[in-house]
Coordinates of C-alpha atoms (C1' of nucleotides) in Angstrom, one line a residue:
Chain A
M1 CA -31.0 4.1 -7.3
T2 CA -30.7 3.0 -4.5
A3 CA -28.1 4.9 -1.6
F4 CA -24.8 3.5 -1.8
R5 CA -24.1 1.4 1.7
A6 CA -21.2 -0.1 0.9
R7 CA -18.8 -1.8 4.3
F8 CA -15.7 -2.5 5.8
A9 CA -16.1 -5.9 7.6
P10 CA -12.9 -7.1 9.2
S11 CA -12.3 -10.3 11.1
P12 CA -10.7 -9.3 14.3
T13 CA -8.1 -12.0 14.9
G14 CA -4.8 -9.3 15.2
A15 CA -3.9 -5.8 14.1
L16 CA -5.5 -4.4 11.0
H17 CA -3.7 -4.8 7.6
I18 CA -2.8 -2.2 5.5
G19 CA -3.5 -4.0 3.1
G20 CA -7.4 -3.9 4.7
V21 CA -6.7 -0.5 5.0
R22 CA -6.6 0.6 1.6
T23 CA -10.2 -2.1 1.7
A24 CA -11.6 0.3 3.8
L25 CA -9.8 3.5 2.0
Y26 CA -11.6 2.6 -1.1
N27 CA -14.7 1.6 0.5
Y28 CA -14.9 5.7 2.2
L29 CA -14.2 7.7 -0.6
L30 CA -16.4 5.5 -2.7
A31 CA -19.5 6.2 0.1
R32 CA -18.5 9.8 1.0
Q33 CA -18.5 10.7 -3.1
L34 CA -22.1 9.4 -3.8
G35 CA -23.6 10.9 -0.4
G36 CA -23.3 6.9 0.0
T37 CA -22.5 5.6 3.8
F38 CA -19.6 3.6 4.9
I39 CA -20.1 1.0 7.4
L40 CA -17.8 -0.7 10.0
R41 CA -19.1 -4.4 10.7
I42 CA -16.9 -6.1 13.2
E43 CA -16.9 -10.2 12.0
D44 CA -16.2 -12.6 15.0
T45 CA -17.5 -15.4 14.1
D46 CA -14.5 -17.5 14.5
Q47 CA -14.2 -17.7 18.4
T48 CA -10.3 -19.6 18.0
R49 CA -9.0 -16.3 15.9
Y50 CA -10.7 -14.0 19.0
V51 CA -8.5 -11.3 19.5
P52 CA -10.5 -8.8 22.2
E53 CA -8.2 -6.0 21.5
A54 CA -8.3 -6.0 18.0
E55 CA -11.6 -4.2 17.1
G56 CA -10.2 -1.5 19.4
Y57 CA -7.1 -1.5 17.4
I58 CA -9.6 -1.7 13.9
I59 CA -11.1 2.1 14.4
E60 CA -8.2 3.7 16.7
A61 CA -6.6 3.1 12.9
L62 CA -9.4 4.0 10.9
R63 CA -9.5 7.3 13.1
W64 CA -5.5 7.6 12.7
C65 CA -6.8 7.9 9.1
G66 CA -9.3 10.4 8.9
I67 CA -11.3 7.4 7.6
E68 CA -14.5 7.6 10.5
P69 CA -17.4 5.0 9.3
D70 CA -21.0 6.4 10.2
E71 CA -22.6 2.9 11.3
G72 CA -20.9 0.9 13.4
P73 CA -20.2 -1.0 17.0
G74 CA -19.5 2.3 19.6
I75 CA -21.8 4.8 17.2
G76 CA -24.6 3.1 16.3
G77 CA -27.0 2.7 12.8
E78 CA -30.1 1.5 12.4
Y79 CA -28.9 -1.8 11.1
G80 CA -27.2 -3.2 14.5
P81 CA -25.8 -4.6 16.5
Y82 CA -22.7 -4.6 13.3
R83 CA -20.8 -7.7 15.6
Q84 CA -21.3 -11.0 14.4
S85 CA -21.1 -12.1 17.4
E86 CA -24.5 -10.6 19.0
R87 CA -25.5 -11.7 15.9
K88 CA -26.0 -15.2 16.5
A89 CA -28.9 -16.0 16.8
M90 CA -30.4 -14.7 13.8
Y91 CA -27.8 -16.8 11.0
G92 CA -29.1 -20.4 12.6
R93 CA -32.8 -19.2 11.8
Y94 CA -31.2 -18.1 8.1
A95 CA -29.5 -21.9 7.7
E96 CA -33.0 -23.8 8.5
Q97 CA -35.2 -21.1 6.4
L98 CA -32.6 -22.4 3.7
V99 CA -33.0 -26.2 5.0
A100 CA -36.5 -25.9 4.8
S101 CA -36.1 -24.3 1.0
G102 CA -34.2 -27.4 -0.2
N103 CA -31.1 -25.6 -0.6
A104 CA -29.1 -27.0 2.4
Y105 CA -28.7 -29.5 4.6
Y106 CA -27.7 -31.1 8.1
A107 CA -24.1 -32.7 8.0
F108 CA -23.2 -35.0 10.6
D109 CA -19.6 -35.4 9.7
T110 CA -17.4 -34.6 11.9
S111 CA -13.8 -32.6 11.1
E112 CA -11.5 -35.7 12.3
A113 CA -13.9 -37.7 9.5
L114 CA -12.9 -35.2 7.4
S115 CA -10.0 -34.8 7.6
A116 CA -8.9 -38.9 7.4
K117 CA -11.2 -38.0 3.8
R118 CA -8.9 -36.3 3.0
A119 CA -6.1 -37.4 3.5
A120 CA -6.9 -41.2 2.1
Y121 CA -7.8 -39.0 -1.2
E122 CA -4.3 -37.6 -0.9
T123 CA -2.7 -40.5 -1.2
E124 CA -4.2 -41.3 -4.4
K125 CA -3.4 -37.8 -5.8
K126 CA -6.8 -37.0 -5.7
T127 CA -8.5 -33.5 -3.7
F128 CA -11.3 -34.5 -2.0
R129 CA -14.5 -31.7 -1.9
Y130 CA -17.2 -32.2 0.4
D131 CA -19.7 -31.6 -3.4
S132 CA -22.5 -32.5 -5.2
S133 CA -20.7 -35.8 -6.7
V134 CA -20.2 -37.0 -3.1
R135 CA -22.7 -36.2 -1.4
D136 CA -24.7 -38.8 -1.0
D137 CA -22.1 -41.3 0.3
L138 CA -21.6 -38.7 3.9
D139 CA -22.9 -38.6 6.3
N140 CA -25.2 -35.7 6.0
S141 CA -30.1 -35.6 5.7
L142 CA -29.8 -35.9 2.3
A143 CA -28.5 -39.5 2.8
M144 CA -31.4 -40.8 6.0
D145 CA -34.7 -40.8 5.8
K146 CA -37.0 -38.2 8.0
A147 CA -36.8 -40.3 11.4
E148 CA -33.2 -41.1 11.9
L149 CA -31.9 -37.3 11.1
H150 CA -34.8 -36.7 14.0
A151 CA -33.4 -39.2 16.5
R152 CA -29.8 -37.4 15.4
L153 CA -31.4 -34.3 15.5
A154 CA -32.5 -34.8 18.8
S155 CA -29.8 -36.6 20.4
G156 CA -27.8 -33.5 20.7
E157 CA -25.5 -34.2 18.3
A158 CA -23.5 -31.7 16.8
Y159 CA -24.1 -31.0 13.2
T160 CA -23.5 -28.6 10.1
I161 CA -25.5 -26.5 7.9
R162 CA -23.7 -27.4 4.1
L163 CA -25.4 -25.0 0.7
K164 CA -26.6 -27.6 -1.6
V165 CA -24.5 -25.8 -4.3
P166 CA -26.7 -27.1 -7.5
A167 CA -24.7 -29.1 -10.1
H168 CA -23.8 -28.7 -13.6
E169 CA -24.7 -25.0 -13.4
I170 CA -21.9 -22.2 -14.9
V171 CA -22.9 -19.0 -12.4
K172 CA -21.4 -16.1 -13.4
V173 CA -20.3 -13.0 -10.9
Q174 CA -20.5 -9.8 -12.6
D175 CA -17.5 -7.8 -10.6
L176 CA -17.0 -4.0 -11.2
V177 CA -13.4 -4.7 -11.8
R178 CA -13.2 -7.8 -13.2
G179 CA -16.5 -7.5 -15.7
E180 CA -18.1 -10.8 -15.6
V181 CA -16.3 -14.0 -13.7
Q182 CA -17.6 -17.3 -14.6
F183 CA -17.7 -20.3 -11.9
N184 CA -18.7 -24.3 -12.9
S185 CA -20.8 -25.5 -10.3
D186 CA -19.8 -28.3 -10.4
E187 CA -15.9 -27.6 -9.2
L188 CA -18.1 -25.0 -6.7
D189 CA -18.0 -27.8 -2.8
D190 CA -21.0 -27.9 -1.1
K191 CA -19.8 -24.4 1.7
I192 CA -20.5 -25.2 5.7
M193 CA -22.9 -22.2 5.6
L194 CA -24.1 -22.8 10.9
K195 CA -20.5 -24.6 11.9
A196 CA -21.9 -26.9 15.3
D197 CA -21.2 -24.2 17.0
G198 CA -23.4 -22.0 16.4
M199 CA -22.3 -19.6 14.9
P200 CA -22.0 -19.4 10.7
T201 CA -19.1 -19.0 8.5
Y202 CA -17.6 -16.0 7.0
H203 CA -20.2 -17.0 3.8
L204 CA -23.7 -17.3 5.4
A205 CA -23.0 -14.0 8.4
N206 CA -21.2 -12.1 5.0
V207 CA -24.8 -12.7 3.1
V208 CA -27.2 -12.2 4.9
D209 CA -25.6 -8.8 7.1
D210 CA -24.9 -7.5 4.3
R211 CA -28.5 -8.2 2.9
L212 CA -29.7 -6.9 6.1
M213 CA -27.8 -4.2 5.9
K214 CA -28.6 -2.8 3.2
I215 CA -25.3 -3.4 1.8
S216 CA -25.5 -2.0 -2.5
H217 CA -21.5 -2.3 -2.6
V218 CA -19.1 -4.6 -2.4
I219 CA -15.7 -3.5 -2.3
R220 CA -12.9 -6.7 -0.7
G221 CA -10.2 -7.8 -1.7
E222 CA -9.7 -10.3 -4.0
E223 CA -8.6 -13.5 -1.9
W224 CA -12.8 -13.0 -2.3
L225 CA -13.1 -13.9 -5.5
P226 CA -13.3 -17.6 -6.0
S227 CA -15.9 -17.6 -3.5
T228 CA -18.1 -15.0 -4.1
A229 CA -19.7 -18.1 -6.8
H230 CA -20.9 -19.2 -3.4
H231 CA -22.4 -15.9 -2.7
V232 CA -24.5 -15.6 -6.0
L233 CA -25.3 -19.3 -5.0
L234 CA -27.1 -18.3 -1.7
Y235 CA -28.3 -14.8 -2.6
R236 CA -30.5 -17.3 -5.3
A237 CA -30.6 -19.4 -2.3
F238 CA -32.7 -17.0 -0.4
D239 CA -34.3 -15.5 -3.4
W240 CA -32.6 -12.2 -3.1
E241 CA -30.5 -12.4 -5.8
D242 CA -32.7 -9.4 -8.2
E243 CA -31.3 -7.4 -5.0
M244 CA -27.5 -8.9 -4.7
P245 CA -25.3 -6.5 -4.1
Q246 CA -22.6 -5.2 -7.0
F247 CA -18.8 -6.8 -6.6
A248 CA -16.0 -5.4 -6.9
H249 CA -13.5 -7.3 -5.9
L250 CA -9.7 -5.0 -5.3
P251 CA -5.8 -6.1 -6.5
L252 CA -3.8 -7.5 -3.1
I253 CA -1.2 -5.5 -1.7
L254 CA 1.7 -8.0 -2.5
K255 CA 5.5 -8.0 -0.7
P256 CA 8.1 -5.6 -2.3
N257 CA 9.5 -9.2 -4.6
G258 CA 5.8 -10.0 -6.1
K259 CA 5.7 -13.3 -4.1
G260 CA 2.9 -13.2 -2.4
K261 CA 0.4 -11.3 0.1
L262 CA 2.4 -8.7 2.1
S263 CA 2.0 -10.1 5.2
K264 CA 3.0 -9.2 9.2
R265 CA 7.0 -10.8 8.9
D266 CA 7.5 -8.7 5.5
G267 CA 7.3 -5.8 8.3
A268 CA 9.9 -7.0 10.1
K269 CA 12.1 -9.0 7.3
F270 CA 12.2 -5.1 5.7
G271 CA 11.8 -3.3 8.1
F272 CA 9.1 -1.1 6.8
P273 CA 6.3 -1.5 8.3
V274 CA 2.7 -2.7 7.3
F275 CA 0.7 -1.8 10.3
P276 CA -0.5 1.4 10.5
L277 CA -0.4 2.0 14.1
A278 CA 2.0 -0.3 16.5
W279 CA 0.5 -3.8 17.5
R280 CA 1.8 -5.7 20.6
G281 CA 0.0 -8.7 21.2
K282 CA 1.2 -12.0 23.3
T283 CA 4.5 -12.7 21.9
P284 CA 7.3 -10.6 21.0
E285 CA 7.1 -11.8 17.6
D286 CA 3.9 -10.5 17.4
A287 CA 4.7 -6.7 17.9
F288 CA 5.3 -4.5 15.9
D289 CA 5.6 -0.7 15.2
G290 CA 2.9 1.1 12.3
F291 CA 3.1 3.8 10.4
R292 CA 2.0 6.3 13.1
E293 CA 5.4 5.2 14.8
F294 CA 7.7 5.3 11.9
G295 CA 6.7 8.9 11.5
F296 CA 4.5 8.9 8.8
L297 CA 1.7 11.4 8.7
P298 CA -2.2 9.9 8.1
E299 CA -2.5 11.7 5.1
A300 CA 0.6 10.4 2.6
V301 CA -0.7 7.3 4.3
N302 CA -4.3 7.7 2.8
N303 CA -1.9 9.4 -0.4
F304 CA 0.0 5.9 -0.6
L305 CA -2.3 3.9 -0.5
A306 CA -4.7 4.8 -2.8
F307 CA -2.3 4.8 -5.3
L308 CA -1.4 1.0 -4.9
G309 CA -4.3 -0.7 -7.3
W310 CA -6.0 2.9 -8.4
N311 CA -4.9 6.0 -10.5
P312 CA -6.9 9.3 -11.0
G313 CA -5.7 8.9 -15.0
T314 CA -4.3 12.3 -14.5
E315 CA -0.4 13.2 -14.0
Q316 CA -1.6 15.0 -10.2
E317 CA -0.1 12.4 -7.6
I318 CA -1.1 14.2 -4.8
F319 CA -4.2 14.2 -3.7
S320 CA -6.1 15.1 -0.1
L321 CA -8.7 12.5 1.2
E322 CA -10.8 15.6 0.2
E323 CA -9.8 15.6 -3.6
L324 CA -9.8 11.6 -3.2
I325 CA -13.0 11.7 -2.6
S326 CA -14.1 13.6 -5.6
V327 CA -11.2 12.1 -8.0
F328 CA -12.1 8.6 -7.1
D329 CA -12.6 6.4 -9.9
S330 CA -13.5 2.7 -9.4
T331 CA -13.1 2.5 -12.8
K332 CA -9.5 3.2 -12.7
I333 CA -8.9 0.2 -10.1
Q334 CA -6.6 -1.6 -11.3
K335 CA -6.7 -5.7 -11.8
A336 CA -3.0 -7.1 -11.3
G337 CA -1.9 -7.0 -7.7
A338 CA 0.8 -4.1 -7.1
R339 CA 4.1 -4.5 -4.5
F340 CA 4.6 -2.5 -1.5
D341 CA 6.6 -0.4 -2.3
I342 CA 7.9 1.7 0.9
D343 CA 9.9 3.7 -0.9
K344 CA 7.2 5.5 -2.5
A345 CA 6.0 5.9 0.8
K346 CA 8.9 7.8 2.4
W347 CA 8.1 10.4 -1.2
F348 CA 4.6 10.9 -0.1
N349 CA 5.3 12.0 3.2
Q350 CA 8.2 13.6 2.5
Q351 CA 5.8 15.9 0.7
Y352 CA 2.9 16.0 2.9
I353 CA 6.0 16.9 6.1
M354 CA 7.1 19.9 3.0
A355 CA 3.6 21.2 2.7
T356 CA 3.1 20.7 6.0
D357 CA 2.9 24.5 8.6
N358 CA 5.0 25.3 11.0
A359 CA 3.2 25.1 12.9
T360 CA 1.4 21.8 12.9
L361 CA 4.5 20.2 12.5
A362 CA 5.8 21.5 15.9
A363 CA 2.6 20.8 17.1
S364 CA 3.2 17.3 16.1
I365 CA 7.1 17.1 16.9
R366 CA 6.4 18.4 20.3
P367 CA 5.9 15.1 22.0
L368 CA 9.0 14.0 20.8
I369 CA 11.1 17.3 22.4
K370 CA 9.6 16.7 24.9
A371 CA 10.0 12.7 25.4
K372 CA 14.4 13.8 24.9
G373 CA 13.9 16.2 27.7
H374 CA 13.7 19.8 25.8
F375 CA 10.3 21.8 26.4
P376 CA 11.0 25.0 23.5
T377 CA 9.0 27.9 23.0
D378 CA 6.5 27.8 20.7
T379 CA 8.0 30.5 17.9
F380 CA 11.5 28.5 18.8
L381 CA 10.3 25.0 17.5
E382 CA 8.1 26.4 14.6
A383 CA 11.3 28.0 13.6
F384 CA 13.0 24.7 13.7
C385 CA 10.0 23.7 11.8
G386 CA 10.6 25.5 8.9
L387 CA 14.5 24.4 8.3
M388 CA 14.5 21.5 8.7
K389 CA 10.8 19.7 6.7
E390 CA 12.5 20.2 3.7
R391 CA 14.9 17.9 5.1
V392 CA 13.0 15.2 6.4
T393 CA 10.9 12.3 5.1
L394 CA 9.8 11.1 8.9
I395 CA 8.6 12.9 11.1
P396 CA 12.2 11.1 14.4
D397 CA 14.3 12.4 11.6
F398 CA 13.3 16.2 12.8
W399 CA 15.2 14.7 15.9
E400 CA 17.7 12.6 14.3
K401 CA 18.7 15.6 12.5
G402 CA 18.0 18.5 14.3
Y403 CA 18.7 17.2 17.3
Y404 CA 22.1 19.8 18.1
F405 CA 19.0 22.8 17.9
F406 CA 17.7 21.4 22.1
E407 CA 21.3 20.0 23.4
D408 CA 24.8 20.0 23.6
I409 CA 26.5 17.9 20.0
K410 CA 27.0 15.1 20.7
K411 CA 29.7 13.8 18.2
Y412 CA 32.2 16.2 15.6
E413 CA 32.0 14.6 12.1
A414 CA 35.6 14.0 12.2
K415 CA 36.5 14.3 8.8
P416 CA 35.5 17.3 7.7
V417 CA 36.9 18.7 11.1
R418 CA 40.3 17.2 10.4
K419 CA 40.3 18.1 6.6
K420 CA 39.0 21.8 7.0
W421 CA 40.7 22.9 10.9
K422 CA 44.0 25.0 10.6
P423 CA 44.5 25.4 14.0
E424 CA 46.6 28.2 12.4
M425 CA 43.1 29.8 11.0
R426 CA 42.2 30.4 14.7
P427 CA 43.4 33.9 14.7
H428 CA 40.3 34.6 12.2
F429 CA 38.1 32.7 13.5
D430 CA 38.6 34.8 17.0
N431 CA 37.6 37.9 14.7
L432 CA 34.3 36.4 13.2
V433 CA 33.7 35.4 17.0
A434 CA 34.5 39.1 17.9
L435 CA 32.2 40.1 14.8
L436 CA 29.3 38.4 15.8
A437 CA 29.5 38.5 19.6
S438 CA 30.0 42.4 18.2
I439 CA 26.6 42.0 16.7
D440 CA 23.3 43.3 17.7
T441 CA 20.6 42.3 16.2
F442 CA 21.3 39.0 15.4
D443 CA 19.5 37.8 12.8
A444 CA 19.5 35.5 9.9
E445 CA 20.2 38.7 7.5
T446 CA 22.8 40.5 9.5
I447 CA 24.7 37.2 10.3
E448 CA 25.7 36.4 7.0
T449 CA 25.8 40.3 5.5
K450 CA 29.0 40.8 8.0
T451 CA 30.4 37.5 7.9
K452 CA 30.3 37.5 4.2
A453 CA 32.2 41.4 4.7
F454 CA 34.4 40.0 6.9
I455 CA 34.8 36.7 4.5
E456 CA 35.6 39.3 2.0
N457 CA 37.6 41.7 4.1
N458 CA 40.2 39.5 5.2
E459 CA 40.5 37.7 1.6
L460 CA 39.4 34.4 3.0
R461 CA 37.3 32.2 1.1
M462 CA 33.8 30.8 1.9
G463 CA 34.6 27.2 2.3
D464 CA 37.2 27.3 5.0
I465 CA 34.6 29.5 7.6
L466 CA 31.7 29.1 5.9
Q467 CA 32.3 25.1 6.7
I468 CA 34.3 25.4 10.4
F469 CA 31.4 27.8 11.5
R470 CA 28.7 24.9 10.5
L471 CA 30.7 22.2 12.0
A472 CA 31.7 24.4 15.6
V473 CA 27.5 25.4 15.3
S474 CA 26.1 21.9 14.3
G475 CA 29.2 19.2 14.1
T476 CA 28.1 18.0 11.2
L477 CA 28.2 19.8 7.3
K478 CA 24.7 18.6 6.8
G479 CA 21.8 21.1 8.0
P480 CA 20.0 24.4 7.1
S481 CA 22.1 27.4 6.0
I482 CA 24.9 28.3 8.8
F483 CA 23.7 31.7 8.9
D484 CA 19.4 30.8 10.5
M485 CA 21.0 28.3 12.5
A486 CA 22.9 30.6 14.1
A487 CA 20.6 32.9 14.2
L488 CA 17.9 30.3 15.9
L489 CA 20.5 29.2 18.2
G490 CA 20.8 32.5 19.5
K491 CA 23.9 34.9 19.9
D492 CA 25.6 33.5 23.3
E493 CA 24.8 29.9 22.1
V494 CA 26.5 30.9 19.2
L495 CA 29.7 32.5 21.1
R496 CA 29.6 29.1 23.6
R497 CA 29.7 26.3 21.1
F498 CA 33.2 28.2 19.3
E499 CA 34.9 27.5 22.6
V500 CA 33.6 24.4 23.1
A501 CA 34.7 23.2 19.1
Y502 CA 37.5 24.7 19.7
A503 CA 39.0 22.1 21.7
R504 CA 37.3 18.9 19.9
F505 CA 38.7 20.8 16.8
D506 CA 42.1 20.3 18.4
E507 CA 41.5 17.4 19.6
M508 CA 40.4 15.8 16.4
K509 CA 43.5 17.4 14.6
S510 CA 46.2 15.9 16.8
A511 CA 44.0 12.2 17.0
Chain B
rG1 C1' -3.2 -31.0 -8.6
rG2 C1' -8.1 -28.5 -9.9
rC3 C1' -10.4 -23.6 -9.8
rC4 C1' -10.4 -18.1 -10.5
rC5 C1' -7.3 -13.8 -11.3
rA6 C1' -3.3 -10.9 -14.3
rU7 C1' 0.7 -9.5 -17.3
rU8 C1' 3.7 -1.1 -20.2
rC9 C1' 10.3 0.6 -17.7
rG10 C1' 13.6 -2.3 -11.5
rU11 C1' 8.1 -0.2 -8.7
rC12 C1' 3.7 3.0 -9.4
rU13 C1' 1.3 3.3 -13.3
rA14 C1' -1.0 6.7 -18.2
rG15 C1' -2.0 5.3 -23.1
rU16 C1' -3.3 3.7 -28.3
rG17 C1' -5.9 0.2 -34.5
rG18 C1' -1.3 3.8 -37.1
rU19 C1' 2.3 7.7 -30.6
rU20 C1' 9.5 10.1 -30.3
rA21 C1' 5.1 4.4 -26.0
rG22 C1' 3.3 9.6 -21.7
rG23 C1' 4.3 10.6 -15.6
rA24 C1' 6.0 9.8 -10.5
rC25 C1' 9.1 6.6 -7.0
rG26 C1' 14.2 4.8 -7.1
rC27 C1' 19.2 5.4 -9.5
rC28 C1' 22.7 8.8 -12.8
rA29 C1' 24.8 12.7 -14.3
rG30 C1' 24.7 18.3 -14.4
rG31 C1' 23.1 23.2 -13.0
rU32 C1' 21.5 26.0 -7.9
rU33 C1' 23.0 26.1 -2.5
rU34 C1' 29.1 27.2 2.2
rU35 C1' 26.8 22.5 3.2
rC36 C1' 23.2 19.3 2.8
rA37 C1' 17.9 18.7 2.0
rU38 C1' 14.9 21.4 -1.7
rC39 C1' 14.1 22.8 -6.5
rC40 C1' 15.5 22.2 -11.8
rU41 C1' 17.4 20.2 -16.6
rG42 C1' 19.2 15.6 -18.6
rG43 C1' 20.1 10.7 -18.7
rA44 C1' 19.7 5.3 -18.3
rA45 C1' 15.4 1.9 -18.6
rA46 C1' 9.0 -1.5 -20.8
rC47 C1' 4.5 -3.4 -24.1
rA48 C1' 6.3 -11.4 -21.3
rG49 C1' 6.2 -15.6 -25.8
rG50 C1' 4.0 -18.2 -29.8
rG51 C1' 0.3 -18.2 -33.8
rG52 C1' -3.6 -15.4 -35.3
rU53 C1' -6.9 -11.2 -37.1
rU54 C1' -5.8 -6.9 -40.0
rC55 C1' -2.8 -2.7 -45.1
rA56 C1' -1.1 -2.2 -40.1
rA57 C1' -1.3 -4.5 -33.6
rU58 C1' 1.1 -2.8 -27.5
rU59 C1' -3.5 -2.1 -28.4
rC60 C1' -8.7 -7.5 -29.7
rC61 C1' -8.3 -12.9 -30.3
rC62 C1' -6.3 -18.0 -28.8
rC63 C1' -1.7 -21.2 -26.8
rU64 C1' 2.0 -21.4 -23.6
rA65 C1' 5.1 -19.3 -19.9
rU66 C1' 5.3 -17.3 -15.2
rG67 C1' 3.0 -14.4 -11.3
rG68 C1' -0.8 -14.2 -8.1
rG69 C1' -5.3 -15.8 -5.3
rC70 C1' -8.7 -19.6 -3.6
rU71 C1' -9.0 -25.1 -2.5
rA72 C1' -10.9 -25.2 6.6
rC73 C1' -16.6 -26.5 10.9
rC74 C1' -10.6 -19.1 8.8
rA75 C1' -12.0 -14.8 7.7

RNA sequence: GGCCCAUUCGUCUAGUGGUUAGGACGCCAGGUUUUCAUCCUGGAAACAGGGGUUCAAUUCCCCUAUGGGCUACCA
């Protein structure tokens, strides 16, 4: 059995889509589980769509998710270089080899000529395909003698090299998730292997590199299934078919409504991230926040992504990356596309936040708090996280829902104040404040005991006192235990907040 | 249009030739809580349709429908 070697081969044309992250994750999971190798290869063969910042983005995004390649650009490895643009010269030789063995040919048709052809076919309601049925009538080396070919080649005229797909053959593709898939070669076009600019197309570069990098498993999105027939033909043409990698085509991640692949536009449209990290393109339209900026934890994103198109067959849903590595099973990969469900993603995030220890959470929210101009002690911040973590789903919620632990209350909820604040009760609250002021050990337990005793002794109602206590301290009815909040804020601050609140309450009551 | 892939609650999914078709998210109701959240309990909610095969099909086969992908000198 040959060593397991899988690769993730994105094209650096922009931000890495979340579906790409899932593909990388599945490759990574299997590589780790089987003691294999996970390779990152940059497929930058399209010079027109190349975006320089994309490669760095891809690497950073994978790193954020905890998916570290064993080989790749900037990492090294025995089979480099790992950028296809740096392997350019080699592909030409392989393409020529294909021509020499009779499996490919030179084609001089310009893209303009071909589009004209397509347009002409279109008017007759037919579809033009550069294939075995028409290639003899087109401008290629199959239709000319040696002398003309040499002359044209020597003249420096631009040409492409096309794969000569054999006619009337059934091409069988073995797929790990779908079983055997068959294609009639008469339906397959003579795909370009080498473009006029000397660069290979995806098909050639992919097959050659997978071979040279000793890739054992090609795990990629379902959009590649149709062209896999060409890839099989290519392996055959090179006489590599016996050692062809295993294919596994993953179901696509669909829009929430199921109508099409999830796209970057959906993020803007529905207000959720579709990229791991923020991306700032050249135009305002090409700028997006990622899962990280929305406040997702990478572990939660991995867990969510792993379950989009796969599940372990048990009822456990929360899995760390390590657990996923041990339990992942390619035979349980789903065949049908999976819709993106942001609610489920948020639920995973909440689960992870609740399970994270306070110190770790404190460290991760400190930058956020700092950005707001506050520099609490670790002890304070950790206690804060402990009080809030069951009440947040995304990291920024810590601030949104708990800002009042760090600064003055911005807004008192009007409705409950008007409903609960009775100015005639003021003497009772003055007594309560005096009582609080007298507490020496201002901890939650003591505050609770004393306050509850106070309520009982004065024959007051819990709701009447505690709700106002809460409103005075936090401005809202929602939040952690009032005793915990009071203890964390400290006696002086609590007393001060009561003073501030009285004035505001009276004001709101009369308004 | 052609080719390919797919189809279990709204969503992610488990599952079997004979099951009360299971779980999770979301939703609803109740409980716990001073509140919110967490947590607990309960509820509504699915085998796309039609033919076969079979004693029996959600499960196997075919067709249809629907959805998706591909159909570039893009990946």
